[in-house]
Amino acid sequence: MALTKNKIVLDWIDEQIALTKPDKVVWIDGSEEQLEELRKEGMKTGEMIKLNEEILPGCYYHRSAPNDVARVEDRTFICCKKKEDAGPTNNWMDPDEMRALLKGIYDGCMKGRTMYIIPYSMSIVGSPFAKYGIEITDSIYVVLSMAIMTRVGTDVYDALGDSGDFIRGLHSKAELDAEKRYIVHFPEDNTIMSVNSGYGGNVLLGKKCFALRIASYLGHQEKWMAEHMLILGIENPQGEIRYLAAAFPSACGKTNLAMLIPPAVYREKGWKVWCVGDDIAWLRVGPDGRLWAVNPENGFFGVAPGTSEKSNPNALASTRKNSIFTNVVLTKDGNVWWEGLDKNPPKDALNWKGEPWDPSDGSKGAHPNSRFTAPAVNCPCLSPEFNNPKGVPISALVFGGRRAKTAPLVYQSRDWDHGVFVGSIMASETTAAAAGAVGVVRHDPMAMLPFCGYNMGDYWQHWLDMGKLIKKQPKIFNVNWFRTDDEGNFIWPGFGDNLRVLEWIMKRCYDEVDAAETPIGYVPKPGDINLEGIDVTPEVLADLVSVDKEIWKGEAARIEEFYAKFGDKLPKKLAEELDILKEKLN
Ligand code: GTP
Ligand code: SPV
Ligand code: MN
């Protein structure tokens, strides 16, 4: 039975039923009883495998098709009326043409299947930040994952009343045909259509599709920002908590930084880190003139490989109950494993494809982009402000990428506009989070290349304009944990030790430490990054924050080439900033 009387919702659902022709329709109400029924149903269909209740209570295992294990950027579209509004970094097709094409693919795709209707909220229902969505899907995995990642329930219909202000999401696994896989956004119609995939980032429509692509478009119109950022609070020994938000590209360290455990020398003095979010931040200017951030999600969809008791105990702890594991190793006793968890790969286990796996044959057991879906409440360092509808005030914005050379460990922009320039010139090595080659350096402005729902040039202008609206602007920084030596080893220890860099960043925000000027911005002076307890020498640190003018001249040329793609849409201010950089390098 329908769970709402909202005519706009009902009409839209009727249309989708007529198109996809399911055998059965189930309205999801968010109740534990209904979810439990679905878990049982999912076990029958083979979509879900129950894990060992003693080791991982309430946890399930799921596999996606071997050709369907990551986001597909080349099949992701922004379909607005004018091609120019999608910009040079997005795939575009005329909305009517795309609708016609998709109609053919969706026609009858749910025959013999059940359609699930999921009402969900990004951010807390009824809060000033909240935006609502309804996702229609034929996947139990999607229902169960959305129930972890978002706030699912009938209170969404209550909050919506008879309004049509919700994001329409239609997902079908269809035939999982990679040739007919489409992840399509119609920002002008608040609509998302995803078909022929069962992989998280393509099908959990509240996440990248809504909370970043559609939300960035809405943020542009409504004067707020949707960013690919973690949010964390740093508590110093005096008990003050200062917040920062940081944008790193996919699989470049957001989850790890967001749940950081301070090094022993910091812990002993009373330093703590509180996680507000690990992937997405929605930012608004508060009545006090500061920038306030919420995490619109309710769980973590984190990279499994590399997550261990040593690297990220908080993330690991988050996955110990009521979580879903996708494409990892499944052991004989109903446990999970992945590369980097420990040094003891299990025997007699199945790899991510479900094949018997021999760890000694050199093949990987877990897919490099295998993931866990874990409820935020499980996180031992979850911020007490996580459910604060007002969000948290942001002192620093941090950009960062994976660069073997070029980018120093940390530098600070001269001011907001220069900070926008710093974000716009971000480049990073590609990772397994998206289908395609790994390790290729590409420009990924603000870590939003795959997620900006409109013209990136307009998006940069929006950042510049937001700066004018924020009376108490956060300071803007860039970090790089990934510089390597000549043998390819990471020079900086990273992970928990990144707090040493965050401490400097926070001190800069509150004028508590000086800095040295370079052509690209301010870097730490010798002695200003605490090296107590790690074997990084002052000489190595000096090298890590050094700026090589010759390398940066090459970088400036690449930026110029990248900027040229945007034509008139490139904000003048950014062209000026590039000129200033070139001058300073001479
Ligand atoms: P998405 O969920 O894809 O948006 O990614 P994310 O930014 O949350 O990435 P995550 O924190 O899961 O990091 C993924 C990879 O980066 C893993 O292989 C980590 O081991 C590695 N990583 C994270 N932090 C560090 C660090 O400080 N140093 C080094 N060397 N590697 C790191
Ligand atoms: C990313 O790729 O940035 C992710 C994972 O956070 S996914 O949801 O698959 O996009
Ligand atoms: Mn992400």
XYZ file of C-alpha atoms and ligand atoms in Angstrom:
629
model
C 0.000 0.000 0.000
C 1.200 3.490 -0.823
C 2.826 5.239 2.151
C 2.010 8.746 0.984
C -0.886 10.710 -0.459
C 1.475 13.142 -2.186
C 0.029 13.346 -5.696
C 3.320 14.368 -7.302
C 5.098 11.401 -5.735
C 2.296 8.989 -6.670
C 2.139 10.189 -10.285
C 5.884 9.906 -10.674
C 5.890 6.393 -9.223
C 3.004 5.348 -11.492
C 5.021 6.488 -14.494
C 8.030 4.447 -13.388
C 5.845 1.372 -12.821
C 4.346 1.769 -16.282
C 7.840 2.024 -17.739
C 9.675 -0.736 -15.855
C 6.692 -3.115 -15.338
C 7.647 -4.823 -12.047
C 5.712 -7.870 -10.827
C 5.455 -6.403 -7.362
C 5.899 -3.030 -5.649
C 7.183 -2.687 -2.076
C 7.105 0.625 -0.218
C 10.096 0.826 2.113
C 9.208 2.310 5.504
C 12.644 2.142 7.106
C 11.521 -0.220 9.888
C 13.926 -2.830 11.228
C 11.308 -5.552 10.681
C 10.999 -4.772 7.005
C 14.782 -4.548 6.557
C 15.172 -7.896 8.309
C 12.672 -9.450 5.914
C 14.650 -8.047 3.009
C 17.919 -9.454 4.357
C 16.256 -12.872 4.440
C 14.888 -12.361 0.952
C 18.343 -11.227 -0.232
C 19.857 -14.410 1.157
C 17.338 -16.430 -0.827
C 18.136 -14.634 -4.074
C 21.873 -14.854 -3.359
C 22.310 -11.073 -3.329
C 23.305 -11.158 0.322
C 25.356 -13.691 2.281
C 25.048 -13.652 6.045
C 28.423 -13.413 7.789
C 29.383 -15.155 11.017
C 27.077 -13.731 13.679
C 29.666 -14.265 16.402
C 32.467 -12.469 14.580
C 30.496 -9.870 12.640
C 26.994 -9.536 14.116
C 24.373 -8.186 11.729
C 26.868 -8.136 8.845
C 26.372 -9.283 5.269
C 28.526 -10.009 2.251
C 27.715 -8.925 -1.285
C 29.412 -9.319 -4.657
C 28.849 -7.091 -7.660
C 29.392 -8.383 -11.194
C 33.099 -8.604 -12.146
C 32.621 -5.953 -14.842
C 30.820 -3.676 -12.396
C 33.126 -2.794 -9.522
C 33.685 0.966 -9.699
C 32.171 4.238 -10.852
C 32.010 4.594 -14.634
C 32.969 8.159 -15.446
C 32.750 7.706 -19.211
C 29.113 6.588 -18.856
C 28.112 9.327 -16.409
C 26.143 12.204 -17.945
C 24.915 15.649 -17.008
C 21.880 16.294 -19.209
C 20.927 19.941 -19.029
C 19.317 21.799 -21.922
C 22.469 23.602 -23.017
C 25.692 21.683 -23.538
C 27.661 24.660 -22.304
C 26.016 24.352 -18.889
C 27.498 20.886 -18.418
C 30.913 22.206 -19.391
C 34.024 20.608 -20.860
C 34.610 18.154 -17.996
C 31.210 16.411 -18.118
C 29.640 14.064 -20.653
C 26.513 15.661 -22.061
C 23.563 14.628 -24.152
C 20.382 16.512 -25.006
C 17.863 15.664 -22.220
C 15.104 14.600 -24.647
C 17.474 12.393 -26.624
C 18.800 10.843 -23.443
C 15.302 10.227 -22.097
C 14.347 8.496 -25.327
C 17.468 6.336 -25.218
C 16.895 5.410 -21.561
C 13.225 4.682 -22.145
C 14.232 1.864 -24.457
C 16.578 0.427 -21.849
C 14.195 0.705 -18.879
C 11.171 -0.577 -20.780
C 10.029 -3.709 -18.940
C 13.373 -4.070 -17.107
C 11.657 -5.024 -13.819
C 9.463 -7.765 -15.293
C 9.606 -10.723 -12.912
C 11.153 -8.512 -10.249
C 10.113 -6.450 -7.242
C 10.324 -2.674 -7.261
C 11.349 -1.054 -3.974
C 10.483 2.572 -3.245
C 12.920 4.166 -0.787
C 12.112 7.544 0.821
C 15.328 9.047 2.202
C 16.782 12.246 3.538
C 20.256 13.625 3.034
C 21.041 15.277 6.383
C 18.618 15.234 9.316
C 14.917 15.184 8.401
C 13.420 18.610 8.993
C 16.778 20.369 9.464
C 17.741 23.488 7.493
C 20.287 21.505 5.474
C 18.003 18.537 4.686
C 17.075 17.565 1.128
C 14.816 14.655 0.305
C 14.975 11.936 -2.270
C 13.019 8.908 -3.392
C 14.968 6.102 -4.973
C 13.207 3.401 -6.917
C 15.300 0.255 -7.332
C 15.069 -3.462 -8.084
C 18.045 -4.280 -5.856
C 17.786 -5.443 -2.252
C 21.455 -4.555 -1.846
C 20.572 -0.968 -2.713
C 17.711 -0.865 -0.182
C 19.880 -2.280 2.612
C 22.809 -0.007 1.739
C 20.651 3.120 1.484
C 19.284 2.264 4.951
C 22.859 2.486 6.258
C 24.093 5.427 4.182
C 21.080 7.755 4.466
C 18.106 8.411 6.728
C 15.365 6.197 5.327
C 11.812 6.377 6.658
C 8.244 7.518 6.250
C 9.047 10.748 8.131
C 10.470 11.862 4.788
C 6.935 11.776 3.320
C 5.675 13.738 6.352
C 8.388 16.357 5.869
C 7.611 16.520 2.164
C 3.859 17.038 2.660
C 2.320 17.653 -0.758
C 5.447 19.299 -2.162
C 7.241 18.127 -5.282
C 10.600 19.205 -3.892
C 12.357 15.858 -3.887
C 15.047 14.255 -6.039
C 13.637 11.526 -8.252
C 15.947 8.530 -8.576
C 15.280 5.537 -10.778
C 17.689 2.609 -10.596
C 17.523 -0.781 -12.223
C 20.184 -3.462 -12.450
C 18.472 -4.378 -15.727
C 20.826 -6.903 -17.389
C 24.025 -5.466 -15.857
C 25.040 -4.899 -19.455
C 28.161 -2.707 -19.418
C 27.388 -1.474 -22.947
C 24.039 -0.143 -21.783
C 25.206 1.168 -18.429
C 24.205 4.806 -17.867
C 24.433 7.068 -14.831
C 22.448 10.113 -15.855
C 21.578 13.367 -14.112
C 18.927 15.852 -15.176
C 19.766 18.708 -12.784
C 17.064 20.950 -14.244
C 14.445 18.292 -13.426
C 15.761 17.000 -10.081
C 16.088 13.568 -11.651
C 18.690 10.786 -11.621
C 18.514 7.651 -13.768
C 20.945 4.784 -13.260
C 20.773 1.527 -15.164
C 22.714 -1.701 -15.767
C 24.947 -1.362 -12.694
C 24.879 -2.725 -9.155
C 28.031 -0.992 -7.867
C 27.671 1.434 -4.918
C 28.792 4.729 -6.412
C 26.593 4.135 -9.459
C 23.465 2.987 -7.642
C 23.294 4.434 -4.109
C 21.759 7.512 -5.635
C 21.799 9.605 -2.447
C 25.578 9.685 -2.534
C 27.539 10.951 -5.541
C 24.529 11.437 -7.837
C 22.409 13.474 -5.427
C 24.636 14.759 -2.592
C 27.340 15.901 -5.028
C 26.200 16.215 -8.658
C 22.616 17.412 -8.159
C 23.437 19.177 -4.879
C 26.356 21.115 -6.400
C 23.921 22.378 -9.045
C 21.376 23.329 -6.351
C 24.115 24.914 -4.242
C 25.076 27.140 -7.154
C 21.495 28.346 -7.450
C 20.812 28.616 -3.733
C 24.208 30.028 -2.630
C 25.639 27.102 -0.720
C 28.213 24.419 -1.536
C 28.201 20.629 -1.934
C 31.756 19.303 -1.776
C 33.684 16.014 -1.914
C 35.049 16.673 1.571
C 35.576 14.970 4.892
C 34.797 16.976 8.022
C 36.717 16.557 11.267
C 37.168 18.254 14.620
C 40.558 18.533 16.295
C 40.470 18.811 20.070
C 43.631 20.334 21.543
C 44.921 19.782 25.096
C 43.021 22.905 26.205
C 39.800 21.180 25.181
C 39.044 23.540 22.257
C 37.660 21.841 19.154
C 38.417 23.360 15.763
C 36.903 21.974 12.569
C 38.232 21.561 9.080
C 36.866 20.158 5.837
C 39.170 18.540 3.296
C 38.699 17.569 -0.354
C 40.839 14.706 -1.673
C 39.980 12.721 -4.814
C 38.508 9.231 -4.531
C 40.673 6.775 -2.609
C 43.146 9.506 -1.626
C 42.718 9.431 2.130
C 39.506 11.172 3.287
C 38.194 8.269 5.383
C 41.637 7.751 6.864
C 42.105 11.403 7.801
C 38.549 11.793 9.106
C 39.053 8.972 11.637
C 42.660 9.669 12.485
C 44.091 8.476 15.786
C 46.670 10.942 17.112
C 50.282 9.725 17.462
C 51.268 8.664 21.004
C 53.036 11.944 21.800
C 49.834 13.829 20.946
C 47.468 11.377 22.654
C 49.425 11.652 25.885
C 48.927 15.407 25.891
C 45.172 15.063 25.315
C 44.759 15.616 21.565
C 41.682 13.996 20.009
C 40.164 13.867 16.545
C 36.382 13.718 16.007
C 34.870 12.490 12.762
C 31.875 14.395 11.396
C 32.047 12.977 7.864
C 34.346 11.033 5.549
C 33.196 11.855 2.010
C 30.689 14.668 1.519
C 30.193 18.093 3.079
C 27.337 20.522 2.548
C 28.463 24.011 3.490
C 26.400 27.109 4.216
C 27.140 30.594 5.502
C 25.774 30.874 9.047
C 24.125 33.923 10.618
C 27.464 34.579 12.362
C 29.258 34.965 9.010
C 31.190 31.725 9.389
C 31.006 28.732 7.052
C 29.070 25.811 8.617
C 29.276 22.207 7.450
C 27.131 19.114 7.766
C 27.750 15.607 6.535
C 24.537 14.729 4.672
C 25.239 10.992 4.934
C 24.511 8.571 7.758
C 27.191 5.942 7.108
C 30.539 5.260 5.475
C 31.089 3.627 2.095
C 34.795 3.142 2.607
C 37.683 1.532 0.735
C 38.428 -1.834 2.398
C 41.984 -2.655 1.192
C 44.580 -1.038 3.404
C 42.143 -0.617 6.314
C 43.694 -2.268 9.364
C 44.039 -2.125 13.114
C 47.228 -0.206 12.453
C 46.250 2.197 9.641
C 42.659 3.032 10.623
C 41.355 1.248 13.729
C 38.305 3.531 13.894
C 37.195 2.600 10.376
C 37.756 -1.073 11.115
C 35.764 -0.805 14.357
C 32.954 0.900 12.416
C 32.573 -2.244 10.298
C 32.321 -4.779 13.139
C 28.510 -4.849 13.236
C 25.483 -4.140 11.025
C 27.716 -3.540 7.991
C 27.836 -4.790 4.413
C 31.060 -5.857 2.721
C 31.293 -5.776 -1.061
C 33.881 -7.572 -3.240
C 36.253 -8.541 -0.418
C 37.548 -12.055 0.406
C 34.972 -14.373 2.029
C 36.446 -16.927 4.420
C 35.212 -20.418 5.192
C 33.981 -19.403 8.638
C 31.935 -16.472 7.365
C 34.509 -13.766 7.984
C 35.991 -11.208 5.590
C 39.540 -10.308 4.589
C 41.299 -7.906 2.273
C 44.840 -6.965 1.310
C 46.406 -4.851 4.045
C 44.061 -6.075 6.826
C 46.853 -8.216 8.269
C 49.680 -10.385 7.022
C 47.694 -13.648 7.249
C 45.615 -14.179 4.109
C 43.047 -16.882 4.851
C 43.224 -20.370 3.398
C 40.266 -22.046 1.669
C 38.642 -18.677 1.071
C 36.785 -17.258 -1.929
C 38.119 -14.216 -3.740
C 35.993 -11.211 -4.708
C 34.750 -13.048 -7.798
C 33.604 -16.001 -5.678
C 36.373 -18.310 -6.916
C 38.525 -20.506 -4.656
C 41.532 -18.328 -3.881
C 45.139 -19.306 -3.388
C 46.898 -16.358 -1.739
C 50.281 -17.712 -2.798
C 49.527 -17.391 -6.539
C 50.088 -13.633 -6.449
C 46.496 -12.689 -7.313
C 44.518 -10.236 -5.233
C 41.794 -11.690 -3.025
C 39.804 -8.501 -2.630
C 39.119 -6.086 -5.467
C 41.235 -2.915 -5.025
C 37.958 -0.940 -4.888
C 36.187 -3.365 -2.552
C 34.259 -1.462 0.085
C 32.433 -1.612 3.403
C 29.127 0.074 4.123
C 29.071 0.888 7.832
C 26.673 2.896 10.016
C 28.212 6.158 11.263
C 27.033 5.421 14.826
C 29.523 2.541 14.931
C 32.496 4.907 14.653
C 34.321 5.183 18.003
C 35.453 8.753 17.244
C 32.137 9.970 15.816
C 31.752 13.640 16.701
C 29.067 14.502 19.288
C 28.093 17.159 16.705
C 27.360 14.536 14.029
C 23.618 14.932 14.542
C 23.674 18.671 15.174
C 21.346 20.107 12.508
C 23.338 23.366 12.475
C 26.542 21.579 11.533
C 30.010 22.639 12.669
C 31.912 25.911 12.011
C 34.814 25.475 9.604
C 38.189 27.116 10.342
C 40.172 25.598 7.473
C 39.472 24.148 4.046
C 42.092 21.729 2.795
C 42.696 20.406 -0.699
C 44.953 17.470 -1.405
C 45.902 14.909 -3.973
C 48.154 11.994 -4.654
C 51.321 13.438 -6.174
C 54.623 11.572 -6.196
C 56.436 14.838 -6.923
C 55.563 18.538 -7.308
C 53.130 19.284 -4.469
C 54.725 19.937 -1.068
C 53.550 18.260 2.145
C 51.536 21.373 2.984
C 51.119 24.950 1.825
C 48.711 27.737 2.574
C 47.090 30.035 0.067
C 47.603 33.779 0.377
C 43.882 34.525 0.611
C 40.445 33.114 -0.357
C 40.723 33.831 -4.091
C 44.209 32.361 -4.249
C 42.797 29.400 -2.302
C 40.166 28.893 -4.998
C 43.022 28.918 -7.513
C 44.872 26.302 -5.431
C 41.766 24.084 -5.451
C 41.215 24.599 -9.176
C 44.746 23.459 -10.078
C 44.594 20.256 -8.033
C 45.933 17.247 -9.853
C 46.092 13.694 -8.619
C 46.899 10.157 -9.709
C 43.801 8.162 -10.680
C 42.769 5.279 -8.393
C 40.664 2.099 -8.546
C 37.567 4.036 -7.394
C 36.713 4.664 -11.046
C 36.928 2.247 -13.972
C 40.009 2.901 -16.133
C 43.746 3.286 -15.744
C 45.216 3.735 -12.262
C 48.117 6.049 -11.414
C 47.649 8.574 -14.216
C 48.013 12.196 -13.080
C 45.015 14.287 -14.114
C 43.543 17.608 -13.094
C 40.819 17.067 -10.522
C 39.733 20.519 -9.339
C 38.544 20.513 -5.729
C 38.351 16.658 -6.062
C 35.095 17.353 -7.928
C 36.048 16.419 -11.494
C 33.673 13.406 -11.553
C 31.079 15.051 -9.313
C 30.412 18.623 -10.434
C 26.847 18.790 -11.782
C 27.412 21.861 -13.964
C 30.111 23.789 -15.815
C 33.319 23.660 -13.789
C 34.075 27.262 -14.817
C 30.791 28.404 -13.251
C 31.608 26.272 -10.235
C 34.917 28.124 -9.768
C 33.099 31.440 -10.051
C 30.655 30.170 -7.427
C 33.569 29.476 -5.081
C 34.854 33.037 -5.661
C 31.364 34.450 -5.055
C 30.885 32.402 -1.880
C 34.104 33.925 -0.548
C 32.407 37.319 -0.654
C 29.421 36.018 1.318
C 31.545 34.468 4.075
C 32.530 37.241 6.480
C 34.799 35.011 8.544
C 36.463 33.023 5.791
C 38.188 29.735 6.523
C 41.860 29.721 5.512
C 42.640 27.479 2.542
C 45.475 24.920 2.382
C 46.820 22.158 0.159
C 48.385 18.927 1.430
C 50.109 15.948 -0.173
C 50.807 12.831 1.897
C 52.084 10.949 -1.148
C 55.475 12.384 -2.137
C 57.879 9.549 -2.928
C 61.658 9.155 -2.934
C 63.674 7.927 -5.901
C 62.795 4.314 -5.039
C 59.083 5.104 -4.982
C 58.657 4.906 -1.194
C 56.393 7.396 0.558
C 58.600 9.930 2.347
C 55.983 11.132 4.861
C 54.675 8.495 7.317
C 51.081 9.690 6.828
C 47.939 8.355 8.551
C 47.958 9.324 12.295
C 51.063 11.421 11.792
C 49.113 13.700 9.478
C 47.877 15.347 12.684
C 51.288 17.008 12.845
C 50.412 18.862 9.670
C 46.845 19.573 10.800
C 48.240 21.125 13.975
C 50.252 23.568 11.866
C 47.178 24.295 9.726
C 45.068 25.086 12.781
C 47.780 27.265 14.287
C 47.908 29.221 11.017
C 44.137 29.754 11.215
C 44.453 31.285 14.663
C 47.678 33.264 13.991
C 49.657 31.089 16.361
C 52.593 30.327 14.059
C 54.594 32.092 11.366
C 55.289 30.747 7.852
C 57.762 31.027 4.983
C 56.704 32.465 1.642
C 57.213 30.536 -1.628
C 55.956 31.237 -5.165
C 52.941 28.965 -4.565
C 52.015 30.074 -1.040
C 53.115 29.761 2.580
C 54.950 26.706 3.905
C 56.043 25.760 7.439
C 59.275 27.244 8.733
C 61.920 24.788 9.963
C 60.935 23.484 13.366
C 57.264 24.391 13.065
C 56.054 20.865 12.267
C 56.385 18.691 15.344
C 58.654 15.715 14.494
C 58.805 14.241 18.006
C 58.427 10.463 17.901
C 58.903 9.932 14.145
C 62.087 9.318 12.205
C 61.632 12.208 9.815
C 64.684 14.450 10.062
C 64.500 18.248 9.746
C 66.367 17.856 6.404
C 63.743 15.457 5.069
C 60.983 17.791 6.223
C 62.707 20.710 4.507
C 62.729 18.646 1.333
C 59.032 17.742 1.781
C 57.989 21.387 1.918
C 60.371 22.560 -0.784
C 58.996 24.080 -3.977
C 61.027 23.339 -7.109
C 60.630 26.325 -9.435
C 61.507 24.368 -12.571
C 58.963 21.634 -11.840
C 56.358 24.294 -11.074
C 57.044 26.080 -14.372
C 56.023 22.859 -16.092
C 53.005 22.642 -13.796
C 51.995 26.210 -14.703
C 52.110 25.291 -18.394
C 49.824 22.301 -17.749
C 47.434 24.496 -15.763
C 47.306 26.959 -18.662
C 46.445 24.143 -21.052
C 43.747 22.839 -18.696
C 42.284 26.307 -18.147
C 42.097 26.854 -21.916
C 39.339 24.226 -22.118
C 36.992 26.543 -20.239
C 37.132 29.470 -22.679
C 34.970 32.382 -21.474
C 33.840 30.386 -18.483
C 37.251 30.638 -16.854
C 36.858 33.269 -14.125
C 39.136 36.280 -14.806
C 40.328 36.110 -11.248
C 41.772 32.627 -11.808
C 43.518 33.680 -15.026
C 45.053 36.523 -12.994
C 46.151 34.129 -10.280
C 47.884 31.993 -12.907
C 49.716 35.098 -14.189
C 50.807 35.902 -10.640
C 52.117 32.354 -10.191
C 54.088 32.550 -13.436
C 55.590 35.881 -12.386
C 56.604 34.523 -9.008
C 58.290 31.558 -10.651
C 60.527 33.809 -12.749
P 36.637 7.651 -1.459
O 35.782 6.885 -0.505
O 36.898 6.902 -2.732
O 36.160 9.025 -1.734
O 38.107 7.706 -0.843
P 38.837 8.339 0.440
O 39.397 9.653 0.069
O 37.977 8.264 1.653
O 40.074 7.364 0.574
P 40.615 6.458 1.778
O 40.776 7.202 3.070
O 39.786 5.240 1.835
O 42.088 6.108 1.265
C 42.329 5.192 0.307
C 43.790 4.839 0.141
O 44.697 5.870 0.534
C 44.169 3.617 0.936
O 44.942 2.790 0.115
C 44.996 4.165 2.069
O 45.886 3.219 2.575
C 45.689 5.344 1.412
N 46.041 6.402 2.389
C 45.201 7.107 3.166
N 45.871 7.993 3.947
C 47.174 7.845 3.642
C 48.367 8.492 4.092
O 48.353 9.383 4.929
N 49.536 8.087 3.525
C 49.586 7.102 2.583
N 50.769 6.762 2.092
N 48.469 6.461 2.132
C 47.294 6.830 2.650
C 34.370 7.756 -4.560
O 34.657 7.105 -5.592
O 34.748 8.930 -4.402
C 33.601 7.129 -3.462
C 33.060 5.797 -3.680
O 33.411 7.733 -2.431
S 31.654 5.797 -4.687
O 30.478 5.986 -3.831
O 31.614 4.516 -5.332
O 31.719 6.862 -5.645
Mn 34.280 9.785 -2.480
